[in-house]
PDB file of C-alpha atoms in Angstrom:
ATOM      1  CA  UNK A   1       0.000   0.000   0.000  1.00 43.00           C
ATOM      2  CA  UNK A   2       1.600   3.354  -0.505  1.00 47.00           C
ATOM      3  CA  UNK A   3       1.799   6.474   1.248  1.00 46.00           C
ATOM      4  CA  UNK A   4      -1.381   8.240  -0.457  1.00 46.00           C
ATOM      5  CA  UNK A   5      -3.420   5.410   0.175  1.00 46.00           C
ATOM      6  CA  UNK A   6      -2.689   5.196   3.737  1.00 44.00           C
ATOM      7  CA  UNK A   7      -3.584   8.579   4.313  1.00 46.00           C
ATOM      8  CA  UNK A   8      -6.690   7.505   3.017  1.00 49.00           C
ATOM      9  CA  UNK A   9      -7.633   4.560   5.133  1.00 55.00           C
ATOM     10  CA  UNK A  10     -11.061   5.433   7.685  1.00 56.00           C
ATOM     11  CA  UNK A  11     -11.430   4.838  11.177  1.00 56.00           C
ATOM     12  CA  UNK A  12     -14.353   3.644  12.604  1.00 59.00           C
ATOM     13  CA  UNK A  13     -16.279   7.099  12.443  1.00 63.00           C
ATOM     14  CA  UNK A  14     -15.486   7.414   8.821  1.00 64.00           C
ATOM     15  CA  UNK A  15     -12.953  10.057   9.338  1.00 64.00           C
ATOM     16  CA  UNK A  16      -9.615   9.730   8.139  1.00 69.00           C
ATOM     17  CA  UNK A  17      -6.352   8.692  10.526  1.00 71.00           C
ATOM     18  CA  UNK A  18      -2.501   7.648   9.832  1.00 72.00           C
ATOM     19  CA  UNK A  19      -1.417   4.215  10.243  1.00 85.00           C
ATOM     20  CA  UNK A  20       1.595   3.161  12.321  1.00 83.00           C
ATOM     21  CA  UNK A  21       3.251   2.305   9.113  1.00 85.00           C
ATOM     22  CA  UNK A  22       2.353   6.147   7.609  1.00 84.00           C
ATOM     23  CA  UNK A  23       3.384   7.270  10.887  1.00 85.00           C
ATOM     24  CA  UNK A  24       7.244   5.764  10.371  1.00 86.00           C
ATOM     25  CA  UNK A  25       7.332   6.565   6.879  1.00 87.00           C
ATOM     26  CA  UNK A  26       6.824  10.020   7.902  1.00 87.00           C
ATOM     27  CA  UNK A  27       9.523  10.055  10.656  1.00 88.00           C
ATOM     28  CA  UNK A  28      12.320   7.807   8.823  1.00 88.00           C
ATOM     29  CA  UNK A  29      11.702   8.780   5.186  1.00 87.00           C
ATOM     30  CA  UNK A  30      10.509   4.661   4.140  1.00 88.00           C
ATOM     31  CA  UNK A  31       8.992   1.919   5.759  1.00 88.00           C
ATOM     32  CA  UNK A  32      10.630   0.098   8.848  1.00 91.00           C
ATOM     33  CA  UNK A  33      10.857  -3.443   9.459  1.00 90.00           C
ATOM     34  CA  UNK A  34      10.582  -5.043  12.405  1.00 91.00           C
ATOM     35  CA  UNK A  35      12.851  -7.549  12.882  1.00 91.00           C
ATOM     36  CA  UNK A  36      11.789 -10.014  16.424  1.00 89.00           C
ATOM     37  CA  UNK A  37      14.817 -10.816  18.993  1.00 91.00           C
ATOM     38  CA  UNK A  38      15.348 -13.335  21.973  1.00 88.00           C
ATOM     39  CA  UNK A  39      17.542 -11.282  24.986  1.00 91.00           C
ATOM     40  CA  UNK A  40      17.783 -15.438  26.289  1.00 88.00           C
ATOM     41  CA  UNK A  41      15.317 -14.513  29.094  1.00 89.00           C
ATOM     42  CA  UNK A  42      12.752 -16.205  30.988  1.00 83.00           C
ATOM     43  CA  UNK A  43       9.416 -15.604  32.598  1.00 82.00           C
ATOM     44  CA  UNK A  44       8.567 -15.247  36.551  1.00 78.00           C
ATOM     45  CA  UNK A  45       5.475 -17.166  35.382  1.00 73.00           C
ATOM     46  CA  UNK A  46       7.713 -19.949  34.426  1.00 72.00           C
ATOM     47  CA  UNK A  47      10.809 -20.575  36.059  1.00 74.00           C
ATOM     48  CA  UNK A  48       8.785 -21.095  39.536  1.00 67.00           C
ATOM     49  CA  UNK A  49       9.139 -17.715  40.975  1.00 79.00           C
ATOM     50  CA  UNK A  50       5.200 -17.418  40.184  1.00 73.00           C
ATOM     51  CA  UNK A  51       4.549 -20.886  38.592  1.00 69.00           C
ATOM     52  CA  UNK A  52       5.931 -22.982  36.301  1.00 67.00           C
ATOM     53  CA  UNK A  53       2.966 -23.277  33.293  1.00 70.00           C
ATOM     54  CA  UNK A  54       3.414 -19.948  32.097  1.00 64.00           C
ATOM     55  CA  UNK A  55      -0.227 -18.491  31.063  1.00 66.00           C
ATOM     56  CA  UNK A  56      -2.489 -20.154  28.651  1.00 63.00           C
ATOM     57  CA  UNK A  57      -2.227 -17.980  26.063  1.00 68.00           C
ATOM     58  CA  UNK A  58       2.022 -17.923  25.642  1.00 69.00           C
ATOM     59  CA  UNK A  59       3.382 -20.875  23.624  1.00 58.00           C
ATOM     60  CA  UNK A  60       6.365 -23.344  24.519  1.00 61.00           C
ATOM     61  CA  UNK A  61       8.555 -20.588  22.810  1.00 55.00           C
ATOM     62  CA  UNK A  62       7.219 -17.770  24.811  1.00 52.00           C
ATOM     63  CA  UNK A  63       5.577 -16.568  21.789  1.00 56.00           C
ATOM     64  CA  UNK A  64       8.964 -15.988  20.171  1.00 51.00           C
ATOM     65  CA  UNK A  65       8.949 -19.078  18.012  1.00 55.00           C
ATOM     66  CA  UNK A  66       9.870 -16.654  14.970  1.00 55.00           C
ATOM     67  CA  UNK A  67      12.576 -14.349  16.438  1.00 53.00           C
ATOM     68  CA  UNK A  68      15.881 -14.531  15.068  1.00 50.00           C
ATOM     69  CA  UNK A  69      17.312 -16.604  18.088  1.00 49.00           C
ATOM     70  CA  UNK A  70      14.775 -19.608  16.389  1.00 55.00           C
ATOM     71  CA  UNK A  71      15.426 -19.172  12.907  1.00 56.00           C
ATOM     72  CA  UNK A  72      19.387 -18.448  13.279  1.00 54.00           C
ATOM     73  CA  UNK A  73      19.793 -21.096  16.191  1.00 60.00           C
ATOM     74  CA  UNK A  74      21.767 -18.390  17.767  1.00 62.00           C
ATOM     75  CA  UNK A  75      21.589 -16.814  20.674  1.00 78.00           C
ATOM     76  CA  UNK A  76      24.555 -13.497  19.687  1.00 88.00           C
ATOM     77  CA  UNK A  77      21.946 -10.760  19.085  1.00 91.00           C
ATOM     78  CA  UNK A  78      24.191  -9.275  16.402  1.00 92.00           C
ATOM     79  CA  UNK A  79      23.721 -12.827  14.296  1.00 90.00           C
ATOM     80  CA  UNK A  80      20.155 -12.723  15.216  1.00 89.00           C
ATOM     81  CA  UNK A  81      19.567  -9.072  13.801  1.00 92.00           C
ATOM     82  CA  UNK A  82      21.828 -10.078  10.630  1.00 91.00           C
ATOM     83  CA  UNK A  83      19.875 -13.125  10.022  1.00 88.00           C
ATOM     84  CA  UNK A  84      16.420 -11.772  10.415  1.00 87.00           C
ATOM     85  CA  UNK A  85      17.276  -8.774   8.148  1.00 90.00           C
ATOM     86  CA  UNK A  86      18.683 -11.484   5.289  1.00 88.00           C
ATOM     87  CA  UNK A  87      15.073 -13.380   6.316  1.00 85.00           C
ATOM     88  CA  UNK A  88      13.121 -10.320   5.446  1.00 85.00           C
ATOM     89  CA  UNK A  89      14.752  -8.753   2.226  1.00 84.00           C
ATOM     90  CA  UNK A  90      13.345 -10.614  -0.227  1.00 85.00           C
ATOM     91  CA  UNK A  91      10.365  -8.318   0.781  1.00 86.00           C
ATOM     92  CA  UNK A  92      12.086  -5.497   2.008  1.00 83.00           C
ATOM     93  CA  UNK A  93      14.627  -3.463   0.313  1.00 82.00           C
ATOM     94  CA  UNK A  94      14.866  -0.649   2.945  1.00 84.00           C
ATOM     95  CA  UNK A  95      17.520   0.067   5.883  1.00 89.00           C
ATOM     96  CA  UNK A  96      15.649   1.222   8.944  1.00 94.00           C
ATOM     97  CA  UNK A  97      14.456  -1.726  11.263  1.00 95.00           C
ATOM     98  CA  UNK A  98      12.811  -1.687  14.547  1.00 96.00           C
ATOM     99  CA  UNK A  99      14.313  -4.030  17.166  1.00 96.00           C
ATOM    100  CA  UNK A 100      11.844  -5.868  18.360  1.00 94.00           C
ATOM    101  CA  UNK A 101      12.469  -8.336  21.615  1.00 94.00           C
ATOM    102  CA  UNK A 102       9.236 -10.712  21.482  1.00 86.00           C
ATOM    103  CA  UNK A 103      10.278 -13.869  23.473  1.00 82.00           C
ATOM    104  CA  UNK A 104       9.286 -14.489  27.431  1.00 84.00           C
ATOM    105  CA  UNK A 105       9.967 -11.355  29.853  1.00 90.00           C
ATOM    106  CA  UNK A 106      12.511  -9.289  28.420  1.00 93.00           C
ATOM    107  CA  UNK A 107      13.003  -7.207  31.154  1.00 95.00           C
ATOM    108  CA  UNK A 108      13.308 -10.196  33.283  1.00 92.00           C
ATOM    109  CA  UNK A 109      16.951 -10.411  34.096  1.00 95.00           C
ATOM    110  CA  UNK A 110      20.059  -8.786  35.557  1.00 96.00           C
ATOM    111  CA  UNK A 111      20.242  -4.476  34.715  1.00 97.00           C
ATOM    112  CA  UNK A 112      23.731  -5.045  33.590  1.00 97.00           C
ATOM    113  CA  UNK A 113      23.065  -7.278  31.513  1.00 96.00           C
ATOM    114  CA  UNK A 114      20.086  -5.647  30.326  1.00 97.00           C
ATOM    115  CA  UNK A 115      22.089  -2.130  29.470  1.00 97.00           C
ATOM    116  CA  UNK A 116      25.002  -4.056  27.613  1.00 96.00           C
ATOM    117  CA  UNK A 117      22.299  -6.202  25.766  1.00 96.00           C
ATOM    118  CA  UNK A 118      20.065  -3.331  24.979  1.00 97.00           C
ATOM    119  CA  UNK A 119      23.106  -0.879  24.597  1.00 97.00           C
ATOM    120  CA  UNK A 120      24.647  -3.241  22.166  1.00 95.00           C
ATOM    121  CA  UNK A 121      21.353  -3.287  19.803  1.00 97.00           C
ATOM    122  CA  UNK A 122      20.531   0.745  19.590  1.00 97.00           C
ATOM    123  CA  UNK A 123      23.932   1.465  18.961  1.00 96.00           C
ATOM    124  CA  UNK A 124      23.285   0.012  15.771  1.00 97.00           C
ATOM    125  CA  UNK A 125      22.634   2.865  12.776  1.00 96.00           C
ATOM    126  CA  UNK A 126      19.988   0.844  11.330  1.00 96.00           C
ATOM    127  CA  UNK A 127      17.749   0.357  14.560  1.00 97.00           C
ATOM    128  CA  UNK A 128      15.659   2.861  14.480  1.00 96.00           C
ATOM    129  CA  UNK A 129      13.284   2.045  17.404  1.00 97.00           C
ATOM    130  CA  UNK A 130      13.961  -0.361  20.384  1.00 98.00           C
ATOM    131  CA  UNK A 131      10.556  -2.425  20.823  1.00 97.00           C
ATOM    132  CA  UNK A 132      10.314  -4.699  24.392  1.00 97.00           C
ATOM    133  CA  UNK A 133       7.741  -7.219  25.341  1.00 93.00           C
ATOM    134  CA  UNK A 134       7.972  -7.371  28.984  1.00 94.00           C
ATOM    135  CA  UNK A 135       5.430  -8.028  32.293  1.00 91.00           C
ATOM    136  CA  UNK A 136       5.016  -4.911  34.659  1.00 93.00           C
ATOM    137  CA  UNK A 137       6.007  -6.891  37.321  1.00 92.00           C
ATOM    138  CA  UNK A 138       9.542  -6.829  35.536  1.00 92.00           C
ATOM    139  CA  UNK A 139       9.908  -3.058  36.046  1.00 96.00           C
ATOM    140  CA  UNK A 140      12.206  -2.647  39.038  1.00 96.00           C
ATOM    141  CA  UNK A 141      13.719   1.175  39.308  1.00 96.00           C
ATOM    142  CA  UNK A 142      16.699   0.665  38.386  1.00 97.00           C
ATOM    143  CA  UNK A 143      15.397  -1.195  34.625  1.00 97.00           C
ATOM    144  CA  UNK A 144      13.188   2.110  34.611  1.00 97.00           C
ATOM    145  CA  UNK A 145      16.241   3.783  34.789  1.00 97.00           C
ATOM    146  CA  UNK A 146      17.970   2.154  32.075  1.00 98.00           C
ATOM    147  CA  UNK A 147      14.726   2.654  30.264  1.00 98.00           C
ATOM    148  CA  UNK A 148      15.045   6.354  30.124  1.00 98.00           C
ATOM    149  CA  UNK A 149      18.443   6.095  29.097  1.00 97.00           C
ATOM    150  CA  UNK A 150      18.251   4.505  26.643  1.00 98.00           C
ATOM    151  CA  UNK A 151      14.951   6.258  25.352  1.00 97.00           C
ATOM    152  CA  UNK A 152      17.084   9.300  25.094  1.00 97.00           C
ATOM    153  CA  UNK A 153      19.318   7.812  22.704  1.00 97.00           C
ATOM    154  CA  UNK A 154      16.537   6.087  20.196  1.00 97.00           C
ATOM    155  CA  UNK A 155      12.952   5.083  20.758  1.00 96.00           C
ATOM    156  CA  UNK A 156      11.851   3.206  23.394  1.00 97.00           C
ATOM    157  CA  UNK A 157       8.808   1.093  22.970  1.00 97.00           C
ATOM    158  CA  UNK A 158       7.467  -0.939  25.452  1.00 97.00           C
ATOM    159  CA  UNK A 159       4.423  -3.314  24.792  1.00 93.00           C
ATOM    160  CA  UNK A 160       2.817  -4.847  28.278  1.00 92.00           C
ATOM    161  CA  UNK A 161       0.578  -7.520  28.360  1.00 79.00           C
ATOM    162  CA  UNK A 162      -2.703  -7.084  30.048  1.00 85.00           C
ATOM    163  CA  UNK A 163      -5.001  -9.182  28.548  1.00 85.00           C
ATOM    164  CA  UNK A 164      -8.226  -8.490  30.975  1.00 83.00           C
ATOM    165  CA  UNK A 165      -8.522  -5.717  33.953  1.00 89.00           C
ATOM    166  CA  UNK A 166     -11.069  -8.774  35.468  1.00 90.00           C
ATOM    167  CA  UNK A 167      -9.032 -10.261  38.061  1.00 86.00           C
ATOM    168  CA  UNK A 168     -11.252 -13.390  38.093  1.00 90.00           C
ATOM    169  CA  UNK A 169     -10.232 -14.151  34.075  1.00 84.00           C
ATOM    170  CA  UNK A 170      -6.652 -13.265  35.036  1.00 78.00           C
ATOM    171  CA  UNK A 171      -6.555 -16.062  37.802  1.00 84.00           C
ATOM    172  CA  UNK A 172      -8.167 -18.648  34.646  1.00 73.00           C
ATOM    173  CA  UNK A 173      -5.113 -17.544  32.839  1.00 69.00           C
ATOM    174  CA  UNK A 174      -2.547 -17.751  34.957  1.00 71.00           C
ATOM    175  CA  UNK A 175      -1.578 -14.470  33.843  1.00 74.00           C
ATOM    176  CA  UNK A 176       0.402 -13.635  37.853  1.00 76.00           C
ATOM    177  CA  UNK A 177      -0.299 -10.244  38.172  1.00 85.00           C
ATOM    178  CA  UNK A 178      -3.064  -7.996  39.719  1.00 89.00           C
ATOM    179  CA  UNK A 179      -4.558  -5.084  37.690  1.00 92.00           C
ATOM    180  CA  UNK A 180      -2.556  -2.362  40.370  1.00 93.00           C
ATOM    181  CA  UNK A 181       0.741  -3.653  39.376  1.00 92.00           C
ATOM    182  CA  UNK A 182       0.313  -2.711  35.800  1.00 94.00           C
ATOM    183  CA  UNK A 183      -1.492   0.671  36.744  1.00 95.00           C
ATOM    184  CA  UNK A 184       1.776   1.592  38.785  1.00 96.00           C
ATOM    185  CA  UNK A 185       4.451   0.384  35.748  1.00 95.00           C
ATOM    186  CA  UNK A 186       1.980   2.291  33.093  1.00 96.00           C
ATOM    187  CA  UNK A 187       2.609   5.426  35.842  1.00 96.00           C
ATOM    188  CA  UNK A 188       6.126   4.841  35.880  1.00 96.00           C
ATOM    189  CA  UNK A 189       7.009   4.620  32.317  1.00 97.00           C
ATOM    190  CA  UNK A 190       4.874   7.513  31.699  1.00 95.00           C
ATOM    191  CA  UNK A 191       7.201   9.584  34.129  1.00 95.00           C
ATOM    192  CA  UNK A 192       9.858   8.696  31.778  1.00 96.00           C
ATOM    193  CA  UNK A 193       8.326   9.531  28.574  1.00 95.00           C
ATOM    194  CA  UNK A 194       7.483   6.033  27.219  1.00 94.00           C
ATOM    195  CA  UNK A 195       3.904   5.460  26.625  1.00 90.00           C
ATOM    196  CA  UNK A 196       3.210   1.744  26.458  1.00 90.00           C
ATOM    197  CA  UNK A 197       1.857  -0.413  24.071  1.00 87.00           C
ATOM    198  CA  UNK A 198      -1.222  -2.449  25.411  1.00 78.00           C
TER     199      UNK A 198
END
C-alpha cells in the first residue's frame, strides 16, 4: 500500500487517521521493518518464581517461536539481527528496522546485563526504534532507569501484556499479576516519557 493510500484509510467514524506504518514513513523517510529478537530470558510465570505453566495464552517458545534466536539457532543478538534482516529482504529493500524483543519477559533479568544487551542493539545505525515485550512486574527502578536512558538515545517502545482488567479471568489464565501492578508500571514509564503499548 503506498503512502497516499494510507492517508486515506477510515477509522471507525469514517474520518480519516494515519497508520503506524504512515506514521514511520513520515519520521524515517521509508517503511521500517521489524525484525523479532530473543535477549535469552525467561518468565517469573515460568521458572517457579510465580509458577511454572506460564499463562495459557504464551506458547512453549514464549511466543517468540519466529525471532531470530529460532530461525538463526543463535543466541549473539548481532547474528540474530543479521539473520532476520537477510530473512526479510526478499520483501524489504529498505535500511531502517525496529528491534523488536518478542520472546518471554525481556526485562526479566540482571540491569547489567540488560544495558550491555540493549546498549549493544541501539547502537546500531539501522535500529531505528527499540521495541520490548515485557510483564510490569519486571519493572524494578533501576530497569526504569535504564529505560530512560536509553529512550534518550533512540525510541523506546514498550508493549505490556494485560489481557483483561477482570481479576477473576486473570486467575483462569494464569496471567500472575493484579490489575494495580500494571497501573503503577503504566505510571512509571509515563514519568519517563514512554507510553506503552497495550
Amino acid at each position: 500500500m503506498n503512502t497516499d493510500a494510507v492517508t486515506q484509510q477510515k477509522n471507525w467514524n469514517g474520518k480519516p487517521y494515519h497508520s503506524l506504518d504512515h506514521m514511520l514513513r513520515e519520521r524515517f523517510g521509508e517503511k521500517v521493518y521489524k525484525v523479532t529478537l530473543n535477549g535469552g530470558m525467561s518468565c517469573p510465570n515460568r521458572d517457579g518464581k510465580l509458577g511454572s505453566r506460564g499463562c495459557i495464552f504464551c506458547s512453549a517458545g514464549g511466543s517468540g517461536d519466529f525471532t531470530g534466536a529460532a530461525l538463526s539457532k543463535d543466541n549473539n543478538i548481532d547474528i540474530q539481527i543479521d539473520t532476520a534482516k537477510a530473512l526479510v529482504s526478499r520483501k524489504y529493500s529498505g535500511s531502517d528496522y525496529i528491534a523488536y524483543f518478542q520472546s518471554y519477559t525481556n526485562t526479566y533479568a540482571d540491569v547489567n546485563y540488560l544495558r550491555r544487551l540493549f546498549y549493544d542493539v541501539v547502537k546500531r545505525p539501522e535500529i531505528r526504534i527499540l521495541s520490548i515485550a515485557t510483564r510490569p512486574d519486571c519493572l524494578s527502578s533501576d530497569i526504569i532507569e535504564l529505560l530512560a536512558e536509553l529512550n534518550s538515545i533512540k525510541p523506546v517502545w514498550i508493549e505490556l501484556g494485560l489481557q483483561t482488567i477482570h481479576e477473576r479471568t486473570a486467575k483462569y489464565i494464569r496471567r500472575g499479576y493484579t490489575l494495580d501492578v500494571f497501573e503503577e508500571a503504566v505510571r512509571n514509564l509515563n514519568c519517563i516519557g514512554i507510553r506503552p503499548i497495550i
